Tab-separated table of C-alpha atoms and ligand atoms in Angstrom:
chain	number	residue	atom	x	y	z
T	1	MET	CA	119.291	163.027	-104.497
T	2	THR	CA	116.613	164.625	-106.651
T	3	ASP	CA	118.855	166.906	-108.724
T	4	THR	CA	119.092	164.857	-111.925
T	5	ARG	CA	115.412	164.117	-111.625
T	6	ILE	CA	114.611	167.822	-111.616
T	7	ASP	CA	116.804	168.334	-114.702
T	8	ALA	CA	114.933	165.621	-116.539
T	9	GLN	CA	111.501	166.858	-115.561
T	10	THR	CA	111.984	170.484	-116.559
T	11	ALA	CA	112.250	169.604	-120.243
T	12	ALA	CA	109.165	171.318	-121.690
T	13	ALA	CA	108.217	168.650	-124.210
T	14	PRO	CA	109.122	164.971	-124.068
T	15	VAL	CA	112.388	164.170	-125.795
T	16	TYR	CA	112.299	160.923	-127.720
T	17	THR	CA	115.448	158.898	-128.236
T	18	VAL	CA	113.759	156.818	-130.954
T	19	PRO	CA	111.949	158.492	-133.895
T	20	GLN	CA	108.219	158.060	-133.329
T	21	GLU	CA	107.425	156.232	-136.570
T	22	ARG	CA	106.935	152.702	-137.850
T	23	LYS	CA	109.512	151.188	-140.134
T	24	ILE	CA	109.747	147.648	-141.484
T	25	VAL	CA	113.101	146.644	-142.944
T	26	THR	CA	112.983	142.806	-142.851
T	27	ALA	CA	110.435	140.027	-142.984
T	28	ILE	CA	108.638	139.716	-139.627
T	29	PRO	CA	110.093	138.099	-137.604
T	30	GLY	CA	113.496	139.101	-138.983
T	31	PRO	CA	116.582	136.851	-139.097
T	32	LYS	CA	117.997	137.926	-135.717
T	33	SER	CA	114.641	137.428	-134.040
T	34	GLN	CA	114.404	133.982	-135.618
T	35	GLU	CA	117.826	133.081	-134.228
T	36	LEU	CA	116.773	134.203	-130.755
T	37	GLN	CA	113.536	132.285	-131.107
T	38	ALA	CA	115.541	129.107	-131.831
T	39	ARG	CA	117.692	129.670	-128.708
T	40	ARG	CA	114.617	130.434	-126.641
T	41	SER	CA	112.779	127.293	-127.663
T	42	LYS	CA	115.579	125.206	-126.130
T	43	VAL	CA	115.640	126.911	-122.724
T	44	VAL	CA	112.415	128.824	-122.085
T	45	SER	CA	109.369	126.874	-120.950
T	46	SER	CA	106.790	126.525	-123.685
T	47	GLY	CA	104.210	127.405	-121.038
T	48	VAL	CA	105.381	130.990	-121.587
T	49	SER	CA	104.117	132.211	-124.945
T	50	SER	CA	104.755	135.408	-126.908
T	51	ALA	CA	102.107	137.095	-129.026
T	52	LEU	CA	104.657	138.377	-131.541
T	53	PRO	CA	108.123	136.762	-131.442
T	54	VAL	CA	110.142	139.790	-132.464
T	55	TYR	CA	112.855	140.450	-129.899
T	56	ILE	CA	112.928	144.012	-128.645
T	57	GLU	CA	116.193	145.854	-128.252
T	58	ARG	CA	114.949	149.357	-127.470
T	59	ALA	CA	111.663	151.010	-126.649
T	60	ASN	CA	110.852	154.674	-126.320
T	61	GLY	CA	107.620	156.649	-126.263
T	62	ALA	CA	105.138	154.626	-128.296
T	63	ILE	CA	107.673	152.745	-130.440
T	64	LEU	CA	109.331	149.320	-130.083
T	65	VAL	CA	112.573	148.651	-131.978
T	66	ASP	CA	113.466	145.013	-132.604
T	67	VAL	CA	116.901	143.408	-133.000
T	68	ASP	CA	116.555	143.556	-136.801
T	69	GLY	CA	115.902	147.312	-136.800
T	70	ASN	CA	112.140	147.129	-137.364
T	71	GLN	CA	110.044	149.738	-135.569
T	72	PHE	CA	106.555	148.939	-134.347
T	73	ILE	CA	103.840	151.290	-133.175
T	74	ASP	CA	103.011	149.791	-129.803
T	75	PHE	CA	99.265	149.650	-129.156
T	76	GLY	CA	99.809	147.204	-126.295
T	77	ALA	CA	102.235	149.001	-123.972
T	78	GLY	CA	103.127	145.669	-122.376
T	79	ILE	CA	99.403	145.278	-121.568
T	80	GLY	CA	98.954	148.741	-120.186
T	81	VAL	CA	102.202	148.909	-118.204
T	82	THR	CA	104.212	151.609	-119.962
T	83	THR	CA	101.221	153.913	-119.747
T	84	ILE	CA	103.231	157.115	-119.651
T	85	GLY	CA	105.505	155.894	-122.468
T	86	HIS	CA	108.428	153.526	-122.877
T	87	THR	CA	111.607	154.602	-121.064
T	88	GLU	CA	109.921	157.814	-120.002
T	89	GLN	CA	112.696	160.248	-119.115
T	90	ARG	CA	111.532	161.104	-115.612
T	91	VAL	CA	111.106	157.416	-114.710
T	92	VAL	CA	114.547	156.595	-116.116
T	93	ALA	CA	116.195	159.391	-114.125
T	94	ALA	CA	114.405	158.558	-110.880
T	95	ALA	CA	115.218	154.851	-111.103
T	96	ALA	CA	118.849	155.574	-112.024
T	97	ASP	CA	119.230	157.894	-109.028
T	98	GLN	CA	117.650	155.372	-106.715
T	99	LEU	CA	119.951	152.608	-107.981
T	100	GLN	CA	122.871	154.681	-106.726
T	101	ASP	CA	121.302	155.311	-103.306
T	102	VAL	CA	119.669	152.099	-102.127
T	103	ILE	CA	118.502	149.087	-104.144
T	104	HIS	CA	117.113	146.957	-101.364
T	105	THR	CA	116.815	146.832	-97.594
T	106	LEU	CA	113.428	145.108	-97.198
T	107	PHE	CA	110.824	147.488	-95.867
T	108	THR	CA	109.870	144.997	-93.138
T	109	ILE	CA	113.434	145.111	-91.790
T	110	THR	CA	114.524	148.733	-92.280
T	111	PRO	CA	112.086	151.067	-94.032
T	112	TYR	CA	112.740	153.945	-96.456
T	113	GLU	CA	110.903	157.098	-97.511
T	114	GLU	CA	110.013	156.069	-101.098
T	115	TYR	CA	107.571	153.375	-99.888
T	116	VAL	CA	105.836	155.891	-97.634
T	117	ARG	CA	105.658	158.453	-100.445
T	118	VAL	CA	104.020	155.943	-102.818
T	119	ALA	CA	101.441	155.137	-100.114
T	120	GLU	CA	100.764	158.868	-99.702
T	121	LEU	CA	100.299	159.317	-103.447
T	122	LEU	CA	97.977	156.313	-103.611
T	123	ALA	CA	95.910	157.630	-100.689
T	124	GLU	CA	95.598	160.946	-102.497
T	125	HIS	CA	94.767	159.631	-105.977
T	126	THR	CA	92.533	156.598	-105.407
T	127	PRO	CA	88.772	157.255	-105.299
T	128	GLY	CA	87.081	158.017	-101.959
T	129	ASN	CA	87.611	160.845	-99.530
T	130	TRP	CA	88.537	158.975	-96.398
T	131	GLU	CA	91.607	157.860	-94.484
T	132	LYS	CA	93.472	155.281	-96.581
T	133	LYS	CA	96.416	152.977	-96.141
T	134	SER	CA	98.372	150.748	-98.545
T	135	VAL	CA	100.545	147.666	-98.750
T	136	LEU	CA	103.007	147.380	-101.654
T	137	VAL	CA	103.723	144.090	-103.400
T	138	ASN	CA	105.308	142.884	-106.664
T	139	SER	CA	102.600	141.886	-109.094
T	140	GLY	CA	98.951	142.294	-109.870
T	141	ALA	CA	98.080	138.771	-108.796
T	142	GLU	CA	99.856	139.358	-105.505
T	143	ALA	CA	97.785	142.509	-104.989
T	144	VAL	CA	94.605	140.486	-105.606
T	145	GLU	CA	95.764	137.814	-103.141
T	146	ASN	CA	96.480	140.443	-100.488
T	147	GLY	CA	93.186	142.229	-101.070
T	148	VAL	CA	91.377	138.953	-100.435
T	149	LYS	CA	93.490	138.177	-97.348
T	150	ILE	CA	92.742	141.593	-95.864
T	151	ALA	CA	89.015	141.369	-96.637
T	152	ARG	CA	88.785	137.933	-95.027
T	153	LYS	CA	90.626	139.064	-91.917
T	154	HIS	CA	88.498	142.197	-91.655
T	155	THR	CA	85.166	140.422	-92.088
T	156	GLY	CA	85.970	137.047	-90.557
T	157	ARG	CA	84.182	135.530	-93.566
T	158	ARG	CA	85.290	132.922	-96.104
T	159	ALA	CA	83.747	133.458	-99.527
T	160	VAL	CA	85.182	135.436	-102.452
T	161	ALA	CA	82.954	136.572	-105.324
T	162	VAL	CA	84.101	137.653	-108.769
T	163	LEU	CA	82.252	138.399	-111.997
T	164	ASP	CA	81.880	136.436	-115.199
T	165	HIS	CA	84.554	137.351	-117.802
T	166	ALA	CA	86.970	138.419	-115.044
T	167	TYR	CA	90.735	138.044	-115.115
T	168	HIS	CA	92.722	138.348	-111.896
T	169	GLY	CA	96.049	136.532	-112.405
T	170	ARG	CA	97.937	133.268	-112.507
T	171	THR	CA	98.621	132.348	-108.877
T	172	ASN	CA	96.679	129.561	-107.210
T	173	LEU	CA	93.940	131.774	-105.766
T	174	THR	CA	93.688	134.082	-108.764
T	175	MET	CA	93.446	131.319	-111.347
T	176	ALA	CA	90.323	130.183	-109.482
T	177	MET	CA	89.026	133.757	-109.789
T	178	ASN	CA	89.408	133.901	-113.580
T	179	TYR	CA	86.476	133.225	-115.868
T	180	LYS	CA	88.388	131.289	-118.515
T	181	ALA	CA	89.897	127.942	-117.528
T	182	MET	CA	91.872	127.734	-120.760
T	183	PRO	CA	94.739	128.579	-120.717
T	184	TYR	CA	94.954	129.913	-117.149
T	185	ALA	CA	93.793	126.993	-115.002
T	186	THR	CA	93.372	123.910	-117.165
T	187	GLY	CA	95.362	121.065	-115.587
T	188	PHE	CA	96.740	123.270	-112.777
T	189	GLY	CA	94.242	122.272	-110.098
T	190	PRO	CA	93.181	121.671	-107.418
T	191	LEU	CA	92.025	125.282	-107.395
T	192	ALA	CA	91.363	127.402	-104.307
T	193	GLY	CA	87.883	126.899	-102.926
T	194	ASP	CA	85.186	129.348	-101.854
T	195	VAL	CA	85.435	131.374	-105.074
T	196	TYR	CA	82.098	132.186	-106.739
T	197	HIS	CA	81.462	133.559	-110.230
T	198	ALA	CA	78.520	135.945	-110.367
T	199	PRO	CA	76.907	137.430	-113.501
T	200	SER	CA	78.486	140.656	-114.787
T	201	SER	CA	77.281	143.616	-116.838
T	202	TYR	CA	78.075	143.167	-120.545
T	203	PRO	CA	75.655	145.567	-122.234
T	204	TYR	CA	76.485	144.520	-125.811
T	205	ARG	CA	75.510	140.913	-125.096
T	206	ASP	CA	73.072	141.027	-122.172
T	207	GLY	CA	71.189	144.223	-123.068
T	208	LEU	CA	70.511	144.874	-119.369
T	209	SER	CA	70.387	148.266	-117.680
T	210	GLY	CA	72.806	148.819	-114.809
T	211	ALA	CA	69.968	148.401	-112.304
T	212	ASP	CA	68.799	145.116	-113.840
T	213	ALA	CA	72.324	143.717	-114.182
T	214	ALA	CA	73.100	144.647	-110.545
T	215	ALA	CA	69.845	143.038	-109.369
T	216	ARG	CA	70.837	139.841	-111.186
T	217	THR	CA	74.323	139.880	-109.617
T	218	ILE	CA	72.965	140.586	-106.125
T	219	GLY	CA	70.354	137.842	-106.542
T	220	TYR	CA	73.174	135.408	-107.276
T	221	LEU	CA	75.294	136.571	-104.304
T	222	GLU	CA	72.349	136.252	-101.899
T	223	LYS	CA	71.118	132.872	-103.145
T	224	VAL	CA	74.343	131.039	-103.954
T	225	ILE	CA	76.642	132.367	-101.197
T	226	GLY	CA	74.614	134.352	-98.683
T	227	ALA	CA	75.848	137.785	-97.649
T	228	SER	CA	76.835	136.648	-94.151
T	229	ASP	CA	79.491	134.321	-95.606
T	230	LEU	CA	80.799	136.741	-98.236
T	231	ALA	CA	84.119	138.452	-97.445
T	232	CYS	CA	84.593	140.368	-100.684
T	233	LEU	CA	83.388	141.063	-104.190
T	234	VAL	CA	86.302	141.713	-106.558
T	235	VAL	CA	85.442	143.642	-109.736
T	236	GLU	CA	87.366	145.184	-112.628
T	237	PRO	CA	85.569	148.493	-113.357
T	238	ILE	CA	86.331	147.892	-117.044
T	239	GLN	CA	87.125	144.232	-117.628
T	240	GLY	CA	90.535	143.809	-119.269
T	241	GLU	CA	91.283	140.342	-120.601
T	242	GLY	CA	87.524	139.686	-120.787
T	243	GLY	CA	87.260	142.238	-123.604
T	244	PHE	CA	87.099	145.809	-122.251
T	245	MET	CA	83.478	145.525	-121.192
T	246	VAL	CA	82.210	148.855	-119.922
T	247	PRO	CA	79.444	148.110	-117.407
T	248	ALA	CA	76.027	149.734	-117.747
T	249	ASP	CA	75.523	152.958	-115.751
T	250	GLY	CA	74.636	152.348	-112.138
T	251	PHE	CA	75.875	148.748	-112.057
T	252	LEU	CA	78.983	149.362	-109.943
T	253	PRO	CA	77.602	151.894	-107.411
T	254	THR	CA	74.549	149.664	-106.853
T	255	LEU	CA	76.811	146.728	-106.047
T	256	GLN	CA	78.895	148.932	-103.726
T	257	THR	CA	75.761	150.032	-101.851
T	258	TRP	CA	74.677	146.419	-101.425
T	259	CYS	CA	78.177	145.443	-100.230
T	260	THR	CA	78.267	148.301	-97.701
T	261	GLU	CA	74.835	147.408	-96.362
T	262	ASN	CA	75.887	143.784	-95.981
T	263	GLY	CA	79.387	144.227	-94.540
T	264	VAL	CA	81.041	142.904	-97.724
T	265	VAL	CA	84.340	144.481	-98.811
T	266	MET	CA	84.098	145.589	-102.449
T	267	ILE	CA	87.457	145.594	-104.192
T	268	ALA	CA	88.227	147.366	-107.475
T	269	ASP	CA	90.762	145.456	-109.526
T	270	GLU	CA	92.186	148.522	-111.305
T	271	ILE	CA	95.348	146.688	-112.283
T	272	GLN	CA	94.741	147.237	-116.012
T	273	SER	CA	92.295	150.173	-115.920
T	274	GLY	CA	94.019	152.342	-113.299
T	275	MET	CA	96.924	154.800	-113.273
T	276	ALA	CA	95.634	157.290	-115.867
T	277	ARG	CA	94.852	154.578	-118.401
T	278	THR	CA	91.275	155.747	-119.036
T	279	GLY	CA	91.492	159.524	-118.831
T	280	ARG	CA	90.904	159.451	-115.076
T	281	TYR	CA	93.369	158.278	-112.446
T	282	TYR	CA	91.157	155.263	-111.746
T	283	ALA	CA	88.428	153.942	-114.046
T	284	SER	CA	86.040	153.574	-111.083
T	285	GLU	CA	85.674	157.371	-111.202
T	286	HIS	CA	83.865	157.154	-114.556
T	287	PHE	CA	81.072	155.254	-112.859
T	288	GLY	CA	80.806	157.178	-109.603
T	289	TRP	CA	82.152	154.143	-107.790
T	290	GLU	CA	84.172	154.576	-104.583
T	291	PRO	CA	85.489	151.095	-103.763
T	292	ASP	CA	86.509	149.971	-100.270
T	293	LEU	CA	89.846	148.727	-101.604
T	294	VAL	CA	91.630	149.527	-104.877
T	295	LEU	CA	94.281	147.355	-106.524
T	296	SER	CA	96.988	149.053	-108.620
T	297	ALA	CA	99.771	147.398	-110.589
T	298	LYS	CA	100.586	147.408	-114.313
T	299	GLY	CA	101.038	151.127	-115.063
T	300	ILE	CA	102.068	152.245	-111.594
T	301	ALA	CA	105.856	152.267	-111.972
T	302	GLY	CA	106.460	152.931	-115.671
T	303	GLY	CA	107.476	149.325	-116.358
T	304	LEU	CA	109.108	148.319	-113.086
T	305	PRO	CA	107.376	145.631	-111.029
T	306	LEU	CA	105.218	147.174	-108.326
T	307	ALA	CA	101.658	146.675	-107.145
T	308	ALA	CA	99.514	147.925	-104.299
T	309	VAL	CA	96.404	147.372	-102.250
T	310	THR	CA	95.007	150.714	-101.088
T	311	GLY	CA	91.855	151.365	-99.138
T	312	ARG	CA	89.907	152.275	-96.076
T	313	ALA	CA	92.328	152.466	-93.144
T	314	GLU	CA	90.133	150.395	-90.832
T	315	ILE	CA	90.038	147.538	-93.353
T	316	MET	CA	93.739	147.794	-94.277
T	317	ASP	CA	94.663	147.623	-90.576
T	318	ALA	CA	92.805	144.335	-90.048
T	319	SER	CA	95.937	142.225	-90.469
T	320	GLN	CA	98.159	141.403	-87.518
T	321	PRO	CA	101.651	142.978	-87.793
T	322	GLY	CA	103.810	140.765	-90.010
T	323	GLY	CA	100.798	139.311	-91.841
T	324	LEU	CA	101.453	141.360	-94.973
T	325	GLY	CA	104.648	141.936	-96.918
T	326	GLY	CA	107.231	139.980	-98.850
T	327	THR	CA	110.914	140.210	-99.720
T	328	PHE	CA	110.710	142.422	-102.803
T	329	GLY	CA	107.415	144.195	-102.115
T	330	GLY	CA	107.769	147.966	-102.492
T	331	ASN	CA	111.329	147.776	-103.800
T	332	PRO	CA	112.981	151.235	-103.558
T	333	VAL	CA	113.798	151.468	-107.278
T	334	ALA	CA	110.251	150.524	-108.250
T	335	CYS	CA	108.917	153.037	-105.704
T	336	ALA	CA	111.135	155.827	-107.044
T	337	ALA	CA	109.818	155.044	-110.538
T	338	ALA	CA	106.224	155.111	-109.271
T	339	ILE	CA	106.723	158.535	-107.685
T	340	ALA	CA	108.033	159.733	-111.058
T	341	VAL	CA	104.950	158.280	-112.791
T	342	PHE	CA	102.570	160.192	-110.500
T	343	GLU	CA	104.579	163.397	-111.012
T	344	SER	CA	104.655	162.937	-114.763
T	345	ILE	CA	100.894	162.361	-114.967
T	346	ASP	CA	100.230	165.575	-113.068
T	347	GLU	CA	102.911	167.718	-114.668
T	348	HIS	CA	102.091	166.767	-118.273
T	349	ASP	CA	98.317	166.529	-117.662
T	350	LEU	CA	98.299	162.987	-118.973
T	351	LEU	CA	94.642	162.530	-118.018
T	352	ALA	CA	93.866	164.935	-120.865
T	353	GLU	CA	96.080	162.857	-123.166
T	354	GLY	CA	93.898	159.836	-122.398
T	355	ARG	CA	90.825	161.799	-123.466
T	356	ARG	CA	92.566	162.983	-126.638
T	357	ILE	CA	93.525	159.415	-127.524
T	358	GLU	CA	89.966	158.214	-126.974
T	359	ALA	CA	88.564	160.941	-129.242
T	360	THR	CA	91.028	160.183	-132.061
T	361	PHE	CA	90.525	156.433	-131.809
T	362	ARG	CA	86.748	156.620	-131.617
T	363	ALA	CA	86.467	158.869	-134.652
T	364	GLY	CA	88.711	156.574	-136.689
T	365	LEU	CA	87.037	153.379	-135.507
T	366	GLU	CA	83.587	154.797	-136.241
T	367	ARG	CA	84.698	155.514	-139.811
T	368	LEU	CA	85.807	151.881	-140.094
T	369	ALA	CA	82.608	150.568	-138.487
T	370	ALA	CA	80.578	152.377	-141.140
T	371	ARG	CA	82.400	150.336	-143.797
T	372	TYR	CA	83.016	146.984	-142.111
T	373	ASP	CA	79.882	145.422	-140.655
T	374	ILE	CA	81.852	142.833	-138.667
T	375	ILE	CA	82.658	145.600	-136.162
T	376	GLY	CA	79.896	144.846	-133.675
T	377	GLU	CA	80.777	147.388	-131.025
T	378	ILE	CA	83.338	150.097	-130.212
T	379	ARG	CA	83.784	150.549	-126.475
T	380	GLY	CA	86.155	151.646	-123.735
T	381	LYS	CA	87.435	154.785	-122.054
T	382	GLY	CA	90.535	156.889	-122.598
T	383	ALA	CA	93.486	154.868	-123.856
T	384	MET	CA	91.604	151.619	-123.167
T	385	ILE	CA	89.517	151.137	-126.318
T	386	ALA	CA	88.350	147.995	-128.079
T	387	ILE	CA	86.259	146.715	-130.943
T	388	GLU	CA	84.313	143.480	-130.742
T	389	LEU	CA	84.127	141.591	-134.042
T	390	VAL	CA	81.202	139.422	-135.132
T	391	GLN	CA	80.562	137.172	-138.112
T	392	PRO	CA	79.707	138.918	-141.391
T	393	GLY	CA	76.022	139.441	-141.990
T	394	THR	CA	75.028	138.305	-138.514
T	395	GLY	CA	75.543	141.807	-137.067
T	396	GLN	CA	73.013	142.781	-134.484
T	397	SER	CA	70.993	139.580	-134.803
T	398	THR	CA	73.265	136.796	-133.546
T	399	LYS	CA	76.474	138.638	-132.648
T	400	ALA	CA	78.323	135.393	-133.324
T	401	PRO	CA	81.931	136.007	-132.229
T	402	ASN	CA	84.539	136.364	-134.969
T	403	ALA	CA	87.857	135.341	-133.430
T	404	GLU	CA	89.310	134.397	-136.847
T	405	ALA	CA	89.107	138.004	-138.030
T	406	VAL	CA	90.897	139.237	-134.893
T	407	THR	CA	93.686	136.698	-135.377
T	408	ALA	CA	94.069	137.655	-139.041
T	409	ILE	CA	94.096	141.402	-138.299
T	410	VAL	CA	96.693	141.071	-135.530
T	411	ALA	CA	98.940	139.053	-137.868
T	412	PHE	CA	98.477	141.488	-140.787
T	413	ALA	CA	99.221	144.506	-138.593
T	414	ALA	CA	102.380	142.939	-137.165
T	415	GLN	CA	103.703	142.432	-140.704
T	416	HIS	CA	103.125	146.145	-141.275
T	417	GLY	CA	104.744	147.413	-138.098
T	418	VAL	CA	101.763	147.790	-135.805
T	419	LEU	CA	101.352	145.823	-132.599
T	420	PHE	CA	97.693	145.157	-131.746
T	421	LEU	CA	96.557	142.855	-128.942
T	422	SER	CA	93.558	140.568	-128.907
T	423	ALA	CA	91.319	139.960	-125.884
T	424	GLY	CA	87.908	138.685	-124.994
T	425	THR	CA	86.274	135.621	-123.538
T	426	TYR	CA	85.519	134.590	-127.145
T	427	GLY	CA	88.860	135.845	-128.512
T	428	ASN	CA	86.975	138.249	-130.786
T	429	VAL	CA	88.032	141.576	-129.315
T	430	LEU	CA	90.802	143.780	-130.683
T	431	ARG	CA	92.038	146.053	-127.903
T	432	PHE	CA	94.042	149.251	-128.054
T	433	LEU	CA	96.137	150.109	-125.003
T	434	PRO	CA	98.625	152.653	-126.315
T	435	SER	CA	100.887	154.627	-124.075
T	436	LEU	CA	99.723	158.163	-123.403
T	437	ALA	CA	102.748	159.304	-125.408
T	438	VAL	CA	101.156	158.108	-128.650
T	439	SER	CA	100.551	161.040	-131.024
T	440	ASP	CA	97.424	161.498	-133.114
T	441	ALA	CA	99.631	160.996	-136.184
T	442	LEU	CA	100.705	157.556	-134.940
T	443	ILE	CA	97.121	156.619	-134.121
T	444	GLU	CA	95.994	157.655	-137.626
T	445	ASP	CA	98.855	155.673	-139.129
T	446	GLY	CA	97.852	152.625	-137.083
T	447	LEU	CA	94.223	153.049	-138.137
T	448	ARG	CA	95.277	153.096	-141.819
T	449	VAL	CA	96.981	149.736	-141.294
T	450	LEU	CA	93.857	148.514	-139.511
T	451	ASP	CA	91.763	149.620	-142.492
T	452	ASP	CA	94.074	147.672	-144.845
T	453	ALA	CA	93.817	144.687	-142.508
T	454	PHE	CA	90.013	144.742	-142.659
T	455	ALA	CA	90.155	145.111	-146.447
T	456	SER	CA	92.505	142.112	-146.663
T	457	LEU	CA	89.908	139.882	-144.974
T	458	GLY	CA	88.001	139.994	-148.306
L	1	LIG	C1	97.260	141.769	-115.443
L	1	LIG	C2	96.110	141.704	-114.500
L	1	LIG	C3	96.202	141.026	-113.278
L	1	LIG	C4	97.423	140.237	-112.897
L	1	LIG	O1	98.559	141.029	-112.790
L	1	LIG	P1	100.006	140.347	-112.848
L	1	LIG	O2	100.949	141.467	-112.569
L	1	LIG	O3	100.155	139.765	-114.211
L	1	LIG	O4	100.039	139.303	-111.789
L	1	LIG	C5	95.117	141.065	-112.434
L	1	LIG	N1	93.998	141.750	-112.758
L	1	LIG	C6	93.878	142.421	-113.919
L	1	LIG	C7	92.629	143.169	-114.210
L	1	LIG	C8	94.925	142.405	-114.832
L	1	LIG	O5	94.792	143.034	-116.013
């Protein structure tokens, strides 16, 4: 049943069903969005928040269209999920075909080829040249939970280590693994035990070389936990919610070497940074890091819910049969979409698009940084770029975080049809996670709005 898929994929250039431009035709949020917001507030838990309460009716490429007809340039991509573009044609065709064939059987009852194919593609594309196996689940947090389960079973050890500024999810175990209590864990305890927070590498604020930062982290692991009790060290190669911190060179491979020497499973949480987000398939590759296990989620299936733990076969086989799985894990439609995502990345050389996006963004952001001294640092890789804002005049001396400016810029941009996301432990990071479909023209347009936003801060 691949015929329609092949038709869709042979189109030479992407065909967009929504013009790739921003357009604001009402106040933001518009009247229809306000009506929906009123309905929502009666029936949707207020524990679920929305960064920008405009209700989206259509999305295509790099553009969101709301119910009032406003068009936004999307520099969030659903937090790095629609990496290859909204409603990407190959994903749409593959999912539509699969819906006709089989929607669900449960792989642990009667299996199907699509699950196996996704595992093959993951084995091929994740870092490390060794025999690999995978388990497919529904969400990033579930991938983290399974990675920890597998590492504990494999090592027979209890403790889990994470890094400062980490974000790993909202389930019971993962909220204990996050750095920030507020809003993720406050009041939701008791939290899972045996989770330890070790120092990270945050070059802008700690000024440490990779070797020195790794020595500090290892010192903590040895003193506070003891290697013989440590099952796994879970690390985002580029921290996402924490603020797109790019670790100093050598930090990650040094930690991997220490883990290998001490029988600790080192797990790359590539949920935000993986799947072609950074100009490589997995961000670990930028740092010469070959993790024991790799977690994929967000961008893997073009917007459908799918996540995976992939890694060394001998570790992945530690679980007893029946120990891993779940009702919806590796759903056939999500798997068909994921296969289309891998094919699209290769066919359209989307890794090169990530590098193009980085070059365009960096050049534009450097021009802004020359004029606005509250831009403390520009950092990131590929289509995962951020600026960290500091208080005026304090610059390199105190680096006092400037969350107010980020909030004001995000609000200004939304009014002008550009969706920016904030991030950062101190809320002072503006992050850009566009889809790889974003053109240079759209990036330049977004940067003009960003320039106006900075100017409006006065
Ligand atoms: C989003 C995210 C998660 C959690 O994924 P969910 O699908 O929201 O459960 C875990 N780790 C990182 C790095 C993430 O960005």
